XYZ file of C-alpha atoms in Angstrom:
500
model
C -5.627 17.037 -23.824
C -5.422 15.307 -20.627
C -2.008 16.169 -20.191
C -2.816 20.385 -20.699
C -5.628 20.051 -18.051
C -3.084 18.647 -15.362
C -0.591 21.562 -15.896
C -3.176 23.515 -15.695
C -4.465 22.828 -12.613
C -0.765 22.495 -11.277
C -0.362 25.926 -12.154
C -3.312 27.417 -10.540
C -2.631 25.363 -7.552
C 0.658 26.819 -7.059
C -0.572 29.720 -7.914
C -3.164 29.478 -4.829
C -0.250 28.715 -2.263
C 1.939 31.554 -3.571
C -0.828 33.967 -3.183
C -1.323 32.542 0.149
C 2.509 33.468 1.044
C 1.412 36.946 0.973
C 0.037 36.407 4.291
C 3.199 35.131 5.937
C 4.909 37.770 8.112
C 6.673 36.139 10.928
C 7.484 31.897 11.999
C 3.645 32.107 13.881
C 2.288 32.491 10.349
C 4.476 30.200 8.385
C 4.029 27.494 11.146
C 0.183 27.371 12.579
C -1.203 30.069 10.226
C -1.441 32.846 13.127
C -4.093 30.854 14.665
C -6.439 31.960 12.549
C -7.833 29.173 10.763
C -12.119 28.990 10.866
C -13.899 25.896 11.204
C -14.351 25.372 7.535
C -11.503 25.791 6.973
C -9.643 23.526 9.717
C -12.098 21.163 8.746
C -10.790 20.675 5.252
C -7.009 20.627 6.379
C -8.052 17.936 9.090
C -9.682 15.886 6.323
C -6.248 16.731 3.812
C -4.266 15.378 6.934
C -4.808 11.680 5.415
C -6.470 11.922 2.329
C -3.701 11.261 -0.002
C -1.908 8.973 -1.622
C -2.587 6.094 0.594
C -6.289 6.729 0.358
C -6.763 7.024 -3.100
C -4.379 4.052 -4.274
C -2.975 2.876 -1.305
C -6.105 2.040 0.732
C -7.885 1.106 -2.332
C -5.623 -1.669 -4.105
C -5.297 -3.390 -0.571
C -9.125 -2.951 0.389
C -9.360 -4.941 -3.286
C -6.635 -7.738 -2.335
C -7.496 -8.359 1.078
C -10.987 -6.468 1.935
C -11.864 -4.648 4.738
C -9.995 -6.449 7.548
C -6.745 -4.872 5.321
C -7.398 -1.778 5.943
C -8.036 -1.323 9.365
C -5.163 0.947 10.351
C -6.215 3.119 7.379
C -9.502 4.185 7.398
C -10.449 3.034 10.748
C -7.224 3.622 12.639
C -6.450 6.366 11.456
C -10.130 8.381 12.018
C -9.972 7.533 15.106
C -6.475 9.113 15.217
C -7.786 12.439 14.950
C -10.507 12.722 16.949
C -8.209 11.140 19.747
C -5.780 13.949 18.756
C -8.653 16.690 18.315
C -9.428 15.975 21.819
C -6.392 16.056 23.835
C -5.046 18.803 21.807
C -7.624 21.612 21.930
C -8.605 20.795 25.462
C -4.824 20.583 26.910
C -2.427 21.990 24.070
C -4.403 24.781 22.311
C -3.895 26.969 25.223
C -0.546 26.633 25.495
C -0.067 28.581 22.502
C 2.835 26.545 21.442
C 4.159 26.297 17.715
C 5.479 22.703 18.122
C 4.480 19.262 19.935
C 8.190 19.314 20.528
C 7.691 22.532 22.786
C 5.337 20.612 24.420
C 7.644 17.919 25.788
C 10.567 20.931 26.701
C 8.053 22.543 28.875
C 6.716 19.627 30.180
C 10.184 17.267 30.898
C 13.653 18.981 29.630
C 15.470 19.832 26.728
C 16.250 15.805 26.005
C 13.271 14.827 26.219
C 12.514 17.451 23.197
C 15.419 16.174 21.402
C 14.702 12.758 21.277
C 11.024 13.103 20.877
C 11.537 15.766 17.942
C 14.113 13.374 16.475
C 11.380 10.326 16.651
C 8.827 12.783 14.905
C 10.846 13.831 12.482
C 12.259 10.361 10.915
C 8.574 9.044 11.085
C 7.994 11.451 8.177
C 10.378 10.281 5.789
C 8.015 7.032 4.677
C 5.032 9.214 4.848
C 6.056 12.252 2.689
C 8.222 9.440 0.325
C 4.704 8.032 -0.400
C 3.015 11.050 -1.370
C 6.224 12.140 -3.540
C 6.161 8.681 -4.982
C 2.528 9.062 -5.557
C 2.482 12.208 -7.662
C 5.284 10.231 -9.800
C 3.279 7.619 -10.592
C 0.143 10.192 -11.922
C 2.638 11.818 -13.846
C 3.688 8.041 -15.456
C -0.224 8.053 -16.187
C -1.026 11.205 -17.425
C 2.098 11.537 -19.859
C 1.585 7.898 -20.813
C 4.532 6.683 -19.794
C 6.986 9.646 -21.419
C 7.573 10.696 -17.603
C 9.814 8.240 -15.807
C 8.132 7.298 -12.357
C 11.267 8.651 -11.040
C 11.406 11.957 -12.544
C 7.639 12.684 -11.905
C 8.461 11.848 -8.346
C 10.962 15.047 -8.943
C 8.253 17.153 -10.856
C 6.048 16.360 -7.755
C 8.670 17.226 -4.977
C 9.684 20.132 -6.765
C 5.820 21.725 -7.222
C 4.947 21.204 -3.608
C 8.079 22.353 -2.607
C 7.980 25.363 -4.467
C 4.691 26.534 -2.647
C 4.690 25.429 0.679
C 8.736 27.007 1.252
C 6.872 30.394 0.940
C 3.121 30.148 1.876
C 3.932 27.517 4.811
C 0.899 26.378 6.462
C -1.142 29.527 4.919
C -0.786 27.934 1.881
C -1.689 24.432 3.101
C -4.552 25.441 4.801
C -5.883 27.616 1.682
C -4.972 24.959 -0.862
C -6.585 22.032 1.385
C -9.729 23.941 1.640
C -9.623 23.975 -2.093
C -8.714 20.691 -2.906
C -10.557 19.122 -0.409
C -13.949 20.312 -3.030
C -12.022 19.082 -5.964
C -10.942 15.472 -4.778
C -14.062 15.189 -3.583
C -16.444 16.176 -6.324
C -13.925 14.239 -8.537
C -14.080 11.336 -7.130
C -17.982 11.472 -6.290
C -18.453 11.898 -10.204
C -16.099 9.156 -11.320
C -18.084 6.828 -8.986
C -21.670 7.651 -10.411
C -19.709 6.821 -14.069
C -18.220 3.392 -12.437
C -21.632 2.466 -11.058
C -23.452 2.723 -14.110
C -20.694 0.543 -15.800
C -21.346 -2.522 -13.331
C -25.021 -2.708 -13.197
C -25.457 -0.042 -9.966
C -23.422 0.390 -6.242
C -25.953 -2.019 -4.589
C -24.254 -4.977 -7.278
C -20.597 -4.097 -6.426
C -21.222 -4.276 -2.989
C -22.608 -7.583 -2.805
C -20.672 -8.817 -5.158
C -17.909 -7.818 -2.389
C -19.820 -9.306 0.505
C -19.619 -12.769 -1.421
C -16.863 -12.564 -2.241
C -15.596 -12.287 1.547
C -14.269 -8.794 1.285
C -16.615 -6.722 4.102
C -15.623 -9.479 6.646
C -13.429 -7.351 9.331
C -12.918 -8.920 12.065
C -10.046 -11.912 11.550
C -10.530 -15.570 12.465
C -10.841 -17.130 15.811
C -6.936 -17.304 15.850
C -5.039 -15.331 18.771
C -1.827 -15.015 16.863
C -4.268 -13.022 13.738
C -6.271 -10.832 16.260
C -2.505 -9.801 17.549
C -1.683 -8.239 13.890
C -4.809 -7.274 13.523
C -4.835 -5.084 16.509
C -1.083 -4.329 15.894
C -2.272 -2.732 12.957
C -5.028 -0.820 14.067
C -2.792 0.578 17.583
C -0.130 1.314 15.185
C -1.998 4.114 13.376
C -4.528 5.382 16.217
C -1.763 5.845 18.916
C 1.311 6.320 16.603
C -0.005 8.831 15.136
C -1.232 10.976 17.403
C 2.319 12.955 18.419
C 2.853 14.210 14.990
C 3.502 17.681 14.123
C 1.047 18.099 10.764
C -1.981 16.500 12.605
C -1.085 19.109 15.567
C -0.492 22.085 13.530
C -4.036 21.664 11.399
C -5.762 21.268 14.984
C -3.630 24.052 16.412
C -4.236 26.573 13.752
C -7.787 27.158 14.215
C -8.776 30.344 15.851
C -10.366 28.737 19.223
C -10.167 25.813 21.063
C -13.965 24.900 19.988
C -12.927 25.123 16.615
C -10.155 23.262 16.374
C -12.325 20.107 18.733
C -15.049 20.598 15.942
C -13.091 20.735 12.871
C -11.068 17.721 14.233
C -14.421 15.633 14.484
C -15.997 16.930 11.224
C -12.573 16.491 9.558
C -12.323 12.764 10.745
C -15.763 11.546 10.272
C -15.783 13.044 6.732
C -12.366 11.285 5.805
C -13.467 7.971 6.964
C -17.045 7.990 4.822
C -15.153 9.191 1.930
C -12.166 6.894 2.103
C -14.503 4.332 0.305
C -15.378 5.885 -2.786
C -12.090 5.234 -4.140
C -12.631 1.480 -2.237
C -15.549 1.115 -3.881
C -14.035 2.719 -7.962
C -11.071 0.517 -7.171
C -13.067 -2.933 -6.912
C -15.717 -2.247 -9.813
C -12.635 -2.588 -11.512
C -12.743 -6.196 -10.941
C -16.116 -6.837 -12.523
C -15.869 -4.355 -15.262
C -12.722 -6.103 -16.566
C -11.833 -9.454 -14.454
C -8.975 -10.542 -16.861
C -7.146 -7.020 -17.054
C -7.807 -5.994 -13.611
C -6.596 -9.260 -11.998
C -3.428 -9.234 -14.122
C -2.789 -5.837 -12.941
C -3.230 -6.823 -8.813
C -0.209 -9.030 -9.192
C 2.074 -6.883 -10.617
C 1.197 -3.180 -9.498
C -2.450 -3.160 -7.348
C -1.783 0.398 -7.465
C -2.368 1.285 -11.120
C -5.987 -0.732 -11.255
C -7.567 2.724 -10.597
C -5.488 4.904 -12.924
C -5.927 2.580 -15.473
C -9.637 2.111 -15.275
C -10.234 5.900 -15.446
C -8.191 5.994 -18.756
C -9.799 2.878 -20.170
C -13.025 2.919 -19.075
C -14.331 6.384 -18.430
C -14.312 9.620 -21.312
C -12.200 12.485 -20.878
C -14.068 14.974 -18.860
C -14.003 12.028 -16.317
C -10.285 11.952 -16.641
C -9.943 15.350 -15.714
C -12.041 15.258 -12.836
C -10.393 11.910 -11.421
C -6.441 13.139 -12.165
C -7.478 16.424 -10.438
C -9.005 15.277 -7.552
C -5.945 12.573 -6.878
C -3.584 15.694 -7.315
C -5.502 18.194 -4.915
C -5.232 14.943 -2.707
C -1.645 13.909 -2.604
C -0.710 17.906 -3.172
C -2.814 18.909 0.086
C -1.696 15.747 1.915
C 2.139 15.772 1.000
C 2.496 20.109 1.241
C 1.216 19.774 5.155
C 3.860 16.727 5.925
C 6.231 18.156 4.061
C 6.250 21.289 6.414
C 5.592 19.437 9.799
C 8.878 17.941 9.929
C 10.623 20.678 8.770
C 9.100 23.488 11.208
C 10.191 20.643 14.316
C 13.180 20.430 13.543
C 13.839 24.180 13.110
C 11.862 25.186 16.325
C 13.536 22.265 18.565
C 16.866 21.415 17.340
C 18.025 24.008 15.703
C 16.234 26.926 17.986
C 17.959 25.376 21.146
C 21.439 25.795 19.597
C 20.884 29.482 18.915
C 18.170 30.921 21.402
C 18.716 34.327 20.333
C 17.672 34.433 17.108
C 15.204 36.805 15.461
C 12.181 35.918 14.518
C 12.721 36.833 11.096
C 16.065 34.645 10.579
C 14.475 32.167 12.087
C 11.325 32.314 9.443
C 14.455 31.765 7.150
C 15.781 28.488 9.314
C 12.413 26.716 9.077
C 12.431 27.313 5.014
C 15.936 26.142 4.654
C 15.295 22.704 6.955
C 12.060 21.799 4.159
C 13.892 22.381 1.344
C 17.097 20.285 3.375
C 14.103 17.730 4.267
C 12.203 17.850 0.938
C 15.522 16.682 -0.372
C 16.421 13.769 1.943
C 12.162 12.536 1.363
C 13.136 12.281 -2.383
C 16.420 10.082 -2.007
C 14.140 7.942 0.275
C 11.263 7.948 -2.545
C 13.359 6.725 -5.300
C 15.324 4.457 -3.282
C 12.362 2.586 -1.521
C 10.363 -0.396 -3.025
C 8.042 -0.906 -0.542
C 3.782 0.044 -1.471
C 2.587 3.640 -0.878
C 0.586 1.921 1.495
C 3.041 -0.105 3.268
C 5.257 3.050 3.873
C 2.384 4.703 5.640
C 1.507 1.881 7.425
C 5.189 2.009 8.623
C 5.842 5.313 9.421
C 4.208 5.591 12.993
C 6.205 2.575 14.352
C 8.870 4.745 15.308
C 6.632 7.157 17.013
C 4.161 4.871 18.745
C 7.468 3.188 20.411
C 9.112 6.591 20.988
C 6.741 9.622 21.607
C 3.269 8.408 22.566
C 3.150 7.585 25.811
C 5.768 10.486 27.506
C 2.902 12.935 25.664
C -0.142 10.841 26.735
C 1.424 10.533 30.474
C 2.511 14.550 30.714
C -1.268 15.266 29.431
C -3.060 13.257 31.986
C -0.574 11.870 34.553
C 0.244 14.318 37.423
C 3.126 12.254 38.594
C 4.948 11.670 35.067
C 8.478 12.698 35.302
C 11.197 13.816 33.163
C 13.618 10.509 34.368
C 10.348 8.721 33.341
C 10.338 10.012 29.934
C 13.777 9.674 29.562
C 13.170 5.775 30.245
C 9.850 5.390 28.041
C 11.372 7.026 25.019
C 14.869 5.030 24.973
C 13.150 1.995 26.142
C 10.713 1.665 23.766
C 12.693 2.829 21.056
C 15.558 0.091 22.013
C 13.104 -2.437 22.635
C 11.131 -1.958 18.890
C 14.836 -1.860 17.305
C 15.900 -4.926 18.569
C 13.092 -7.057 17.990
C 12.473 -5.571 14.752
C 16.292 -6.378 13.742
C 16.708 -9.828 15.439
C 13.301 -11.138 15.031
C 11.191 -9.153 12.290
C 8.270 -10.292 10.870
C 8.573 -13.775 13.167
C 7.774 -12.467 16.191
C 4.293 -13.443 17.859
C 3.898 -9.551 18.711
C 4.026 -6.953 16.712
C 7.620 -5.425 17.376
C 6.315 -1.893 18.024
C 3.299 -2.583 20.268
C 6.359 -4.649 22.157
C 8.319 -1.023 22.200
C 4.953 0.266 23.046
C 4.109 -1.656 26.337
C 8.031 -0.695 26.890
C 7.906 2.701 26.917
C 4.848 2.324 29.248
C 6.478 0.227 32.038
C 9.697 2.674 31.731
C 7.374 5.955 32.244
C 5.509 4.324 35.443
C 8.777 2.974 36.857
C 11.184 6.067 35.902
C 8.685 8.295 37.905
C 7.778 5.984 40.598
C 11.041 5.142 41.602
C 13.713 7.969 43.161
C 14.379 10.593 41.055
C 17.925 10.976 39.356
C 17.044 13.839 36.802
C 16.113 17.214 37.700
C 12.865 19.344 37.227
C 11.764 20.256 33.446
C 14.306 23.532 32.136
C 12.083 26.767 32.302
C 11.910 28.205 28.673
C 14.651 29.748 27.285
C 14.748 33.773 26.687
C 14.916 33.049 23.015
C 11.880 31.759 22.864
C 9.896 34.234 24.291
C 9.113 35.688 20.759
C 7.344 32.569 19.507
C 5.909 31.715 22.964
C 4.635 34.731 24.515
C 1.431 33.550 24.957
C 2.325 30.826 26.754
C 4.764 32.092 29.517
C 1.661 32.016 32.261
C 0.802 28.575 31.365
C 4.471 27.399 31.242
C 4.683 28.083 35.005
C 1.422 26.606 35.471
C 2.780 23.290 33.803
C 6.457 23.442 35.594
C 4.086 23.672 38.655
C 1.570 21.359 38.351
C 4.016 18.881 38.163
C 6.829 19.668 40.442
C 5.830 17.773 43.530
C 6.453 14.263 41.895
C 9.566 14.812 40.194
C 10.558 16.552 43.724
């Protein structure tokens, strides 16, 4: 019975997002949804843009293990992530009108710059979307009771989401978010009342959780612990904020006040909601010590799976499997498509600037299925947590991308030869220490690629400038950017006297 009311709701969903294709007439659709988007609506796909995987089983089975000081990249980090992004993207982006962050750093620097960024952006998705792919594999193990492979419901899952969000793009994310945003959290609200009544009320399971050390945050006294803690938490506030599905939910709204508002809503909602499934995972732990206990040393992430189908009737089943599926679905469609539309709109676009707006509609389809493809491979070949290969993901981007978009936001003087020298110096820098040193070194290797990629942006424009002015925007993008041809000069010359 269980089993019917998940295809069920698998069908309607994709039912939802192929509607939603209806609505997509040209690459503007397909990639920010026209621009569009109200602030309900961007609210929901703001909150979608981490509730997922991670925070359902992820964020829960290591908020059970190692409390609250676990999971400080994810909730904390990460909230602040997106009001960070909210911020400097509807104030300095939003008018730009661009469909890319990508774009961003052409117009801003040059066409390397966009490369290497784009390149950086792009391979920081393959953990993330591999998590939520590897995710809906292990509901399917649940559901079907074990007659689905982990692996081949991590192909079910791919191949649903795929199915979709190739036609409906990021109409169908945004529709299908505002949806499932209801579901997950109604679903999760209910399975908590039936989990509360199980261990004697909330008030018990949270000081049961106090005493038992797990709301402590902040780590010892020690500086070498308050230099992983904080790598942690930088990791996923900074890292995060130059990627493509947190700037096309922002970007999609229909005016910069909305998408600032929806950002905020969408982020403070996430993080108060991130610990019902915190606080279902550890009541776990007093409704059945023995099981639950055996369970966190093997696989942390089936404790809350299993105590929904042990503990809870079927109705509650139905709620909880729904609401993890409009989760992951809603998380994994929207990072599924980032990627994708990047590397369409600044690789691919460069190489062929003359291409219709309709082929290129086409282009950005063909790189997610391409990409969908390559996330799978890394999903079935990967034994890392869900958790650890979100918590992973952003390394490359904090090291790479963040500060030549922080510094062409907010520093006059930032230059194109300074970008050049942020992005391949912090991405050298993390690579090497992360190769020759790993896990042993005092600092975390990325924040070591981070303060790297600083020093090379304030040198590389300070000193005398070897690389010319940003390249003006190409004629073939004047279809996709028309909007933004009066602020492009505006950018080339705001800047022009430093890198002069």
């Amino acid at each position: 019975m269980l089993l019917w009311f998940v295809v069920l709701y698998l069908l309607v969903s994709v039912g939802i997002g192929l509607y939603a294709a209806t609505r997509v007439h040209n690459a503007k659709d397909f990639a920010v949804a026209g621009r569009s988007l109200p602030l309900p609506v961007v609210t929901a796909t703001v909150f979608a843009t981490w509730f997922g995987a991670e925070a359902v089983f992820g964020v829960s089975a290591t908020f059970v293990k190692d409390g609250l000081g676990g999971v400080v990249a994810d909730p904390f980090g990460s909230s602040l992530c997106l009001i960070l992004a909210g911020i400097l993207f509807s104030r300095y982006l939003y008018k730009l009108n661009i469909l890319t962050l990508g774009d961003f750093y052409r117009l801003r620097y040059n066409r390397s710059v966009e490369v290497i960024t784009t390149l950086c952006i792009v391979v920081s998705y393959l953990g993330w979307v591999a998590a939520q792919i590897k995710a809906l594999g292990l509901v399917f193990f649940v559901v079907t009771d074990g007659a689905l492979s982990q692996e081949w419901g991590m192909v079910l899952g791919a191949a649903i989401v795929l199915t979709y969000t190739t036609f409906g793009g990021m109409f169908s994310v945004a529709i299908l978010d505002f949806v499932q945003m209801a579901v997950s959290m109604g679903g999760l609200l209910f399975i908590a009342w039936i989990v509360s009544g199980k261990t004697g009320g909330a008030s018990n399971v949270i000081q049961h959780a106090a005493d038992a050390g797990k709301l402590d945050f902040f780590p010892p006294p020690d500086p070498m612990m308050w230099v992983t803690f904080l790598g942690a938490w930088i990791t996923m506030m900074l890292g995060s904020i130059p990627q493509q599905d947190v700037f096309q939910r922002v970007t999609s709204a229909k005016s910069a006040k909305v998408a600032l508002g929806g950002s905020i809503l969408g982020a403070s909602i996430y993080f108060s909601f991130t610990f019902v499934p915190m606080f279902i995972a550890y009541s776990a732990t007093l409704i059945d010590p023995a099981l639950f206990a055996d369970l966190l040393e093997k696989d942390s992430q089936l404790v809350l799976p299993t105590l929904v189908l042990q503990h809870t009737p079927l109705v509650a089943q139905v709620f909880f499997f729904g609401a993890v599926l409009s989760a992951i679905m809603s998380c994994s469609s929207a990072t599924l498509l980032a990627p994708s539309v990047t590397f369409a709109e600044n690789v691919i676009k460069g190489f062929y600037p003359d291409m219709r707006d309709h082929q290129f509609l086409w282009v950005m389809r063909g790189s997610l299925v391409v990409f969908a493809m390559m996330v799978l491979a890394f999903a079935l070949n990967s034994e890392s947590s869900i958790f650890k290969m979100v918590e992973n993901a952003y390394k490359i981007t904090l090291a790479g991308a963040f500060v030549p978009l922080l510094s062409g936001i907010l520093w006059k003087r930032a230059t194109t030869q300074g970008a050049l020298f942020a992005t391949s110096g912090g991405l050298v820098s993390w690579i090497l220490v992360e190769a020759l040193i790993g896990e042993a070194s005092a600092v975390p290797p990325q924040l070591i690629g981070l303060g790297v990629s600083a020093l090379g942006m304030a040198a590389g424009s300070l000193l005398p400038q070897w690389v010319g002015r940003p390249t003006p925007l190409e004629p073939g993008h004047g279809v996709l950017h028309h909007h933004a041809a009066g602020q492009t000069h505006h950018v080339t010359e705001h800047h022009s006297t430093a890198e002069s």
